[in-house]
Amino acid sequence: MSAKPPETLYRPIDFQKIEMFTATDGWAVGQKMHLWRTVDGGRVWSAVESPKVMYDTFTSARDAWYLTEQSPDTVNLYNTTDGGRTWQRRVIHVQTGGICRFSFINPRVGWLMIGGPAAMGEQPQHLFFTDNGGKQWKLIRYNPNGKIVWLSFLSRSTGFYVGGYANQRYGSLHVTRDGGRTWSDSNFLVGRFPMVSASEGIAYQIWRAPVRISDLAGVMPVTVGSGSGLWFTANGGRSWSHSALFPKNVGFSSYFFSPQHGYLLLSSSHKLSLYDTANGGTNWHLQWNRPIYAPGGYSAGVSFVDAGHGWIDIYENHRTLIYASRDGGRTWDFVPAKCEIAM
């Protein structure tokens, strides 16, 4: 007699982040900080063997990185190149205790910032670089008295970090032109908002470094006074223009798959609204509206893998809802997504 194969049960998905890379393949992070993967466009998600994930990044449909809980002087990195079937462990011996951030421009070239223990309001930072898919990580900068809350690179030379908040009011944007070895103030605020001087930091909040679109282009969310907006660069951060402005109490998510073509999802207390642009955010056109009733609050995100295939994920009341588009966002279909639970 042959053994009966284990029965597979399912439950609704409960994810805090979904990231698709092809029309069929993508990754997700669950609310309990474990990894999941889909190969059918988000209908069925399978658990990927992993401990509790503290920091993660996905660089392709098959490549992913994560950090686990750390010991005081060791960072354990894990990466996969086969969609999570096998993992390689990398160890970096450095004092830890703060925020850690990945930034990859492709599966082989990336940076890792490791925050050290905080003391007297300062927090040392170690910045590592790899150009061989993480087989080796080289320390390229040590900052003994900084605090970095977000890191991103557009190319091998140009990168940004958002510094710690001064008096918990706003973040500072810094830029490198040599791959992370030296950094300077980006002067993002200079002449940007003439109604408020640069010293009145309470009017600004830069809470995430620019999201990479290409080697020169990036988009960055900024809170200004009573509103928020997207700020866009096409020349590696040497100049910026705003591509969207909206009220401060409106949630938003954006995705650009080229410097000219992108999407903006606005979420209020009663509806979702999706806009698209074909000229780098100069003009936006309403594509899709969806009424929503979520008295307990919700969050929503939008992403595309090409000009046709996109996803909207909505997290509300301990469940995640997924909508998929195959026509560039003009129409959206509900995806009855579920998680596999092997018994």
Tab-separated table of C-alpha atoms in Angstrom:
chain	number	residue	atom	x	y	z
A	1	MET	CA	0.000	0.000	0.000
A	2	SER	CA	1.249	3.481	-0.803
A	3	ALA	CA	1.042	6.316	1.666
A	4	LYS	CA	-1.820	8.754	1.165
A	5	PRO	CA	-0.520	12.195	0.135
A	6	PRO	CA	-1.164	14.922	2.695
A	7	GLU	CA	-4.354	16.869	2.209
A	8	THR	CA	-3.965	20.543	1.315
A	9	LEU	CA	-6.225	23.003	3.096
A	10	TYR	CA	-6.602	26.694	2.357
A	11	ARG	CA	-7.370	29.891	4.220
A	12	PRO	CA	-7.848	33.519	3.159
A	13	ILE	CA	-4.622	35.483	2.744
A	14	ASP	CA	-3.458	37.907	5.403
A	15	PHE	CA	-0.425	39.707	3.942
A	16	GLN	CA	1.242	43.000	4.760
A	17	LYS	CA	3.150	43.225	1.463
A	18	ILE	CA	2.743	41.739	-2.027
A	19	GLU	CA	5.322	42.139	-4.791
A	20	MET	CA	4.774	40.641	-8.249
A	21	PHE	CA	7.539	40.263	-10.862
A	22	THR	CA	5.777	38.595	-13.798
A	23	ALA	CA	2.180	38.031	-14.802
A	24	THR	CA	2.281	34.820	-12.752
A	25	ASP	CA	5.148	34.980	-10.216
A	26	GLY	CA	5.433	37.024	-7.038
A	27	TRP	CA	6.303	37.182	-3.330
A	28	ALA	CA	4.466	38.239	-0.186
A	29	VAL	CA	5.223	38.848	3.490
A	30	GLY	CA	2.570	37.644	5.927
A	31	GLN	CA	1.355	39.476	9.001
A	32	LYS	CA	3.417	37.086	11.136
A	33	MET	CA	6.529	38.027	9.112
A	34	HIS	CA	6.885	34.834	7.095
A	35	LEU	CA	7.398	34.588	3.324
A	36	TRP	CA	4.918	33.353	0.707
A	37	ARG	CA	5.136	32.834	-3.063
A	38	THR	CA	2.705	32.531	-5.965
A	39	VAL	CA	3.217	31.127	-9.469
A	40	ASP	CA	-0.358	31.547	-10.773
A	41	GLY	CA	-0.894	35.291	-10.638
A	42	GLY	CA	-1.865	35.483	-6.967
A	43	ARG	CA	-4.658	32.939	-6.703
A	44	VAL	CA	-2.765	30.380	-4.608
A	45	TRP	CA	0.105	31.263	-2.252
A	46	SER	CA	2.529	28.688	-0.855
A	47	ALA	CA	4.589	29.149	2.297
A	48	VAL	CA	8.326	29.544	1.794
A	49	GLU	CA	10.477	27.940	4.469
A	50	SER	CA	11.764	30.832	6.569
A	51	PRO	CA	12.037	31.934	10.190
A	52	LYS	CA	10.549	35.235	11.319
A	53	VAL	CA	11.707	37.828	8.782
A	54	MET	CA	12.893	41.164	10.142
A	55	TYR	CA	13.976	42.912	6.918
A	56	ASP	CA	13.494	41.677	3.374
A	57	THR	CA	13.853	42.522	-0.288
A	58	PHE	CA	12.823	40.751	-3.485
A	59	THR	CA	14.897	41.353	-6.602
A	60	SER	CA	13.280	38.996	-9.150
A	61	ALA	CA	10.712	36.210	-9.391
A	62	ARG	CA	13.391	33.805	-8.115
A	63	ASP	CA	15.740	36.013	-6.064
A	64	ALA	CA	15.057	37.211	-2.522
A	65	TRP	CA	16.907	38.305	0.618
A	66	TYR	CA	15.952	38.533	4.264
A	67	LEU	CA	17.467	39.139	7.692
A	68	THR	CA	16.355	37.315	10.815
A	69	GLU	CA	16.489	38.494	14.410
A	70	GLN	CA	20.086	39.386	15.134
A	71	SER	CA	22.548	38.723	17.921
A	72	PRO	CA	24.402	41.811	19.243
A	73	ASP	CA	27.460	41.283	17.006
A	74	THR	CA	26.242	39.128	14.094
A	75	VAL	CA	23.936	39.675	11.139
A	76	ASN	CA	22.503	36.559	9.495
A	77	LEU	CA	21.558	37.086	5.840
A	78	TYR	CA	19.684	34.538	3.767
A	79	ASN	CA	19.162	34.604	0.021
A	80	THR	CA	17.576	32.355	-2.587
A	81	THR	CA	18.040	32.183	-6.343
A	82	ASP	CA	15.499	29.424	-7.001
A	83	GLY	CA	12.251	30.878	-5.696
A	84	GLY	CA	12.744	29.833	-2.089
A	85	ARG	CA	13.398	26.119	-2.532
A	86	THR	CA	16.909	26.512	-1.115
A	87	TRP	CA	18.559	29.301	0.881
A	88	GLN	CA	22.187	30.317	1.396
A	89	ARG	CA	23.269	31.824	4.701
A	90	ARG	CA	25.716	34.744	4.781
A	91	VAL	CA	27.162	36.054	8.030
A	92	ILE	CA	28.387	39.597	8.656
A	93	HIS	CA	30.149	40.233	11.950
A	94	VAL	CA	29.175	43.722	13.062
A	95	GLN	CA	27.417	45.263	16.046
A	96	THR	CA	23.691	45.616	15.418
A	97	GLY	CA	20.696	47.128	17.121
A	98	GLY	CA	19.128	49.553	14.672
A	99	ILE	CA	17.313	49.666	11.361
A	100	CYS	CA	18.689	47.563	8.493
A	101	ARG	CA	17.930	48.349	4.839
A	102	PHE	CA	18.545	46.630	1.496
A	103	SER	CA	18.739	48.382	-1.870
A	104	PHE	CA	19.329	46.382	-5.059
A	105	ILE	CA	19.334	47.744	-8.619
A	106	ASN	CA	19.371	44.180	-10.028
A	107	PRO	CA	19.817	40.689	-8.533
A	108	ARG	CA	23.626	41.021	-8.527
A	109	VAL	CA	24.291	44.635	-7.502
A	110	GLY	CA	23.083	45.923	-4.145
A	111	TRP	CA	23.777	47.652	-0.851
A	112	LEU	CA	23.013	46.767	2.751
A	113	MET	CA	22.921	49.344	5.530
A	114	ILE	CA	23.155	47.931	9.068
A	115	GLY	CA	22.310	50.153	12.007
A	116	GLY	CA	24.301	49.775	15.197
A	117	PRO	CA	23.236	50.227	18.836
A	118	ALA	CA	21.861	53.684	19.636
A	119	ALA	CA	23.732	55.787	22.202
A	120	MET	CA	23.299	59.430	23.179
A	121	GLY	CA	20.899	60.031	20.311
A	122	GLU	CA	23.341	58.730	17.686
A	123	GLN	CA	23.403	55.428	15.857
A	124	PRO	CA	26.443	54.170	13.922
A	125	GLN	CA	25.815	52.842	10.429
A	126	HIS	CA	27.729	50.294	8.334
A	127	LEU	CA	27.156	50.342	4.565
A	128	PHE	CA	28.072	47.190	2.612
A	129	PHE	CA	28.156	46.595	-1.156
A	130	THR	CA	27.952	43.514	-3.378
A	131	ASP	CA	28.292	43.128	-7.137
A	132	ASN	CA	28.184	39.317	-7.243
A	133	GLY	CA	24.726	38.568	-5.919
A	134	GLY	CA	25.760	38.658	-2.270
A	135	LYS	CA	28.506	36.050	-2.354
A	136	GLN	CA	30.705	38.711	-0.784
A	137	TRP	CA	29.716	41.921	0.993
A	138	LYS	CA	32.336	44.678	1.197
A	139	LEU	CA	32.226	47.422	3.826
A	140	ILE	CA	32.432	50.716	1.927
A	141	ARG	CA	31.436	53.247	4.594
A	142	TYR	CA	31.182	53.562	8.351
A	143	ASN	CA	29.292	56.496	9.840
A	144	PRO	CA	29.784	56.647	13.624
A	145	ASN	CA	27.099	59.218	14.472
A	146	GLY	CA	24.259	59.049	11.985
A	147	LYS	CA	20.780	57.656	11.786
A	148	ILE	CA	19.419	56.366	8.487
A	149	VAL	CA	15.750	55.472	8.229
A	150	TRP	CA	15.596	54.651	4.502
A	151	LEU	CA	18.087	53.806	1.734
A	152	SER	CA	17.759	53.523	-2.051
A	153	PHE	CA	20.032	53.528	-5.103
A	154	LEU	CA	19.112	54.433	-8.675
A	155	SER	CA	22.379	53.244	-10.229
A	156	ARG	CA	25.822	51.963	-9.217
A	157	SER	CA	26.885	55.537	-8.543
A	158	THR	CA	23.776	57.469	-7.419
A	159	GLY	CA	21.964	56.707	-4.182
A	160	PHE	CA	19.997	58.400	-1.423
A	161	TYR	CA	19.278	58.020	2.242
A	162	VAL	CA	16.755	59.690	4.504
A	163	GLY	CA	18.371	60.755	7.759
A	164	GLY	CA	16.907	60.695	11.238
A	165	TYR	CA	14.183	63.112	12.142
A	166	ALA	CA	15.309	66.370	13.727
A	167	ASN	CA	13.126	66.855	16.823
A	168	GLN	CA	10.827	64.189	15.342
A	169	ARG	CA	9.630	66.682	12.731
A	170	TYR	CA	11.198	65.967	9.361
A	171	GLY	CA	13.758	63.862	7.556
A	172	SER	CA	16.822	65.027	5.642
A	173	LEU	CA	17.665	63.708	2.172
A	174	HIS	CA	21.308	62.907	1.378
A	175	VAL	CA	22.872	61.829	-1.908
A	176	THR	CA	25.966	59.933	-3.068
A	177	ARG	CA	27.538	60.095	-6.527
A	178	ASP	CA	30.253	57.492	-5.926
A	179	GLY	CA	28.325	54.385	-4.943
A	180	GLY	CA	27.972	55.185	-1.258
A	181	ARG	CA	31.520	56.080	-0.235
A	182	THR	CA	30.788	59.775	0.323
A	183	TRP	CA	27.493	61.553	0.975
A	184	SER	CA	26.259	65.146	0.980
A	185	ASP	CA	23.053	67.045	1.635
A	186	SER	CA	20.856	66.814	-1.449
A	187	ASN	CA	19.597	70.407	-1.028
A	188	PHE	CA	16.152	69.116	-1.872
A	189	LEU	CA	14.464	71.888	0.134
A	190	VAL	CA	16.432	74.785	-1.325
A	191	GLY	CA	14.044	76.916	-3.366
A	192	ARG	CA	11.520	74.097	-3.387
A	193	PHE	CA	8.747	75.620	-1.281
A	194	PRO	CA	9.074	79.424	-1.243
A	195	MET	CA	6.194	79.817	1.214
A	196	VAL	CA	8.293	78.226	3.987
A	197	SER	CA	11.980	78.717	4.669
A	198	ALA	CA	14.332	75.754	4.966
A	199	SER	CA	14.705	76.403	8.707
A	200	GLU	CA	11.016	75.743	9.313
A	201	GLY	CA	11.418	71.993	9.171
A	202	ILE	CA	8.023	71.305	10.705
A	203	ALA	CA	6.502	71.948	7.257
A	204	TYR	CA	8.340	69.032	5.631
A	205	GLN	CA	8.465	65.300	6.117
A	206	ILE	CA	10.581	63.160	3.813
A	207	TRP	CA	9.795	59.680	5.046
A	208	ARG	CA	11.108	57.486	2.240
A	209	ALA	CA	14.062	57.712	-0.130
A	210	PRO	CA	13.296	57.890	-3.865
A	211	VAL	CA	11.892	54.713	-5.383
A	212	ARG	CA	13.971	53.638	-8.383
A	213	ILE	CA	12.419	53.829	-11.858
A	214	SER	CA	15.647	53.804	-13.892
A	215	ASP	CA	19.325	54.706	-13.477
A	216	LEU	CA	18.369	58.402	-13.551
A	217	ALA	CA	14.687	58.517	-12.601
A	218	GLY	CA	13.031	58.156	-9.214
A	219	VAL	CA	9.853	59.156	-7.389
A	220	MET	CA	9.648	60.173	-3.724
A	221	PRO	CA	6.707	60.824	-1.371
A	222	VAL	CA	6.941	64.061	0.643
A	223	THR	CA	4.588	65.652	3.169
A	224	VAL	CA	4.448	69.431	2.874
A	225	GLY	CA	2.410	71.428	5.379
A	226	SER	CA	-1.189	70.203	5.209
A	227	GLY	CA	-0.698	68.113	2.071
A	228	SER	CA	1.342	65.297	0.566
A	229	GLY	CA	2.729	64.671	-2.866
A	230	LEU	CA	5.006	62.781	-5.219
A	231	TRP	CA	8.252	64.403	-6.283
A	232	PHE	CA	9.959	63.206	-9.420
A	233	THR	CA	13.541	63.344	-10.716
A	234	ALA	CA	14.726	62.452	-14.209
A	235	ASN	CA	18.405	63.338	-13.666
A	236	GLY	CA	19.509	61.411	-10.600
A	237	GLY	CA	18.212	63.915	-8.056
A	238	ARG	CA	19.954	67.012	-9.407
A	239	SER	CA	16.528	68.616	-9.851
A	240	TRP	CA	13.001	67.721	-8.764
A	241	SER	CA	9.444	68.492	-9.851
A	242	HIS	CA	6.167	67.581	-8.172
A	243	SER	CA	4.015	65.161	-10.142
A	244	ALA	CA	1.018	64.978	-7.795
A	245	LEU	CA	-0.306	66.841	-4.752
A	246	PHE	CA	-3.193	65.716	-2.547
A	247	PRO	CA	-4.593	66.215	0.990
A	248	LYS	CA	-2.525	64.953	3.895
A	249	ASN	CA	-5.258	62.633	5.215
A	250	VAL	CA	-5.474	60.659	1.942
A	251	GLY	CA	-3.467	57.455	1.691
A	252	PHE	CA	-1.538	56.805	-1.482
A	253	SER	CA	0.569	54.299	-3.353
A	254	SER	CA	2.394	54.825	-6.641
A	255	TYR	CA	4.157	52.700	-9.211
A	256	PHE	CA	6.156	53.726	-12.295
A	257	PHE	CA	7.306	51.073	-14.767
A	258	SER	CA	9.081	53.700	-16.894
A	259	PRO	CA	10.025	57.371	-16.357
A	260	GLN	CA	6.933	58.404	-18.337
A	261	HIS	CA	4.303	55.778	-17.442
A	262	GLY	CA	3.015	55.296	-13.930
A	263	TYR	CA	0.036	54.906	-11.611
A	264	LEU	CA	-1.198	56.609	-8.451
A	265	LEU	CA	-3.697	54.981	-6.076
A	266	LEU	CA	-5.453	57.320	-3.618
A	267	SER	CA	-7.371	55.812	-0.690
A	268	SER	CA	-9.835	57.794	1.407
A	269	SER	CA	-12.262	56.606	4.084
A	270	HIS	CA	-14.894	55.641	1.519
A	271	LYS	CA	-13.263	54.938	-1.869
A	272	LEU	CA	-10.202	53.993	-3.896
A	273	SER	CA	-9.240	56.005	-6.969
A	274	LEU	CA	-6.619	54.917	-9.504
A	275	TYR	CA	-4.953	57.438	-11.826
A	276	ASP	CA	-2.437	56.934	-14.622
A	277	THR	CA	0.095	59.198	-16.318
A	278	ALA	CA	1.862	58.949	-19.672
A	279	ASN	CA	4.077	62.028	-19.291
A	280	GLY	CA	6.005	61.537	-16.054
A	281	GLY	CA	3.264	62.841	-13.768
A	282	THR	CA	2.618	66.150	-15.496
A	283	ASN	CA	-0.972	65.044	-16.131
A	284	TRP	CA	-3.025	62.346	-14.400
A	285	HIS	CA	-6.198	60.651	-15.651
A	286	LEU	CA	-8.758	58.835	-13.502
A	287	GLN	CA	-8.946	55.167	-14.534
A	288	TRP	CA	-10.835	53.331	-11.813
A	289	ASN	CA	-13.011	54.046	-8.765
A	290	ARG	CA	-14.087	51.557	-6.143
A	291	PRO	CA	-16.360	52.408	-3.192
A	292	ILE	CA	-15.110	50.897	0.050
A	293	TYR	CA	-16.517	50.683	3.557
A	294	ALA	CA	-13.819	50.055	6.139
A	295	PRO	CA	-14.671	51.647	9.503
A	296	GLY	CA	-11.627	50.035	11.086
A	297	GLY	CA	-9.242	51.536	8.521
A	298	TYR	CA	-7.366	49.932	5.661
A	299	SER	CA	-4.277	50.247	3.481
A	300	ALA	CA	-3.933	49.775	-0.268
A	301	GLY	CA	-1.090	49.379	-2.756
A	302	VAL	CA	-0.709	49.282	-6.529
A	303	SER	CA	2.003	47.733	-8.711
A	304	PHE	CA	2.548	46.677	-12.316
A	305	VAL	CA	5.007	44.307	-13.988
A	306	ASP	CA	4.519	45.650	-17.514
A	307	ALA	CA	2.200	47.940	-19.455
A	308	GLY	CA	-0.648	45.441	-19.178
A	309	HIS	CA	-0.477	43.449	-15.951
A	310	GLY	CA	-1.090	45.119	-12.596
A	311	TRP	CA	-2.341	44.381	-9.086
A	312	ILE	CA	-4.095	46.292	-6.326
A	313	ASP	CA	-3.933	44.819	-2.833
A	314	ILE	CA	-6.166	46.039	-0.006
A	315	TYR	CA	-5.569	45.094	3.633
A	316	GLU	CA	-8.531	45.558	5.965
A	317	ASN	CA	-9.880	43.773	9.033
A	318	HIS	CA	-7.189	41.044	9.057
A	319	ARG	CA	-7.632	40.060	5.418
A	320	THR	CA	-6.043	40.962	2.101
A	321	LEU	CA	-8.067	41.472	-1.072
A	322	ILE	CA	-6.379	41.350	-4.489
A	323	TYR	CA	-7.565	42.807	-7.783
A	324	ALA	CA	-5.748	42.146	-11.059
A	325	SER	CA	-5.734	43.975	-14.388
A	326	ARG	CA	-4.624	42.657	-17.770
A	327	ASP	CA	-5.352	45.797	-19.789
A	328	GLY	CA	-3.177	48.458	-18.196
A	329	GLY	CA	-5.557	49.283	-15.348
A	330	ARG	CA	-8.716	50.018	-17.336
A	331	THR	CA	-10.578	47.050	-15.822
A	332	TRP	CA	-9.934	45.064	-12.649
A	333	ASP	CA	-11.004	41.571	-11.634
A	334	PHE	CA	-11.212	40.283	-8.079
A	335	VAL	CA	-8.699	37.481	-7.436
A	336	PRO	CA	-10.043	34.836	-4.986
A	337	ALA	CA	-6.647	34.419	-3.342
A	338	LYS	CA	-5.923	31.762	-0.731
A	339	CYS	CA	-2.976	30.302	1.210
A	340	GLU	CA	-1.966	26.679	1.094
A	341	ILE	CA	-1.840	24.900	4.471
A	342	ALA	CA	-0.342	21.432	4.124
A	343	MET	CA	-1.654	18.920	6.668
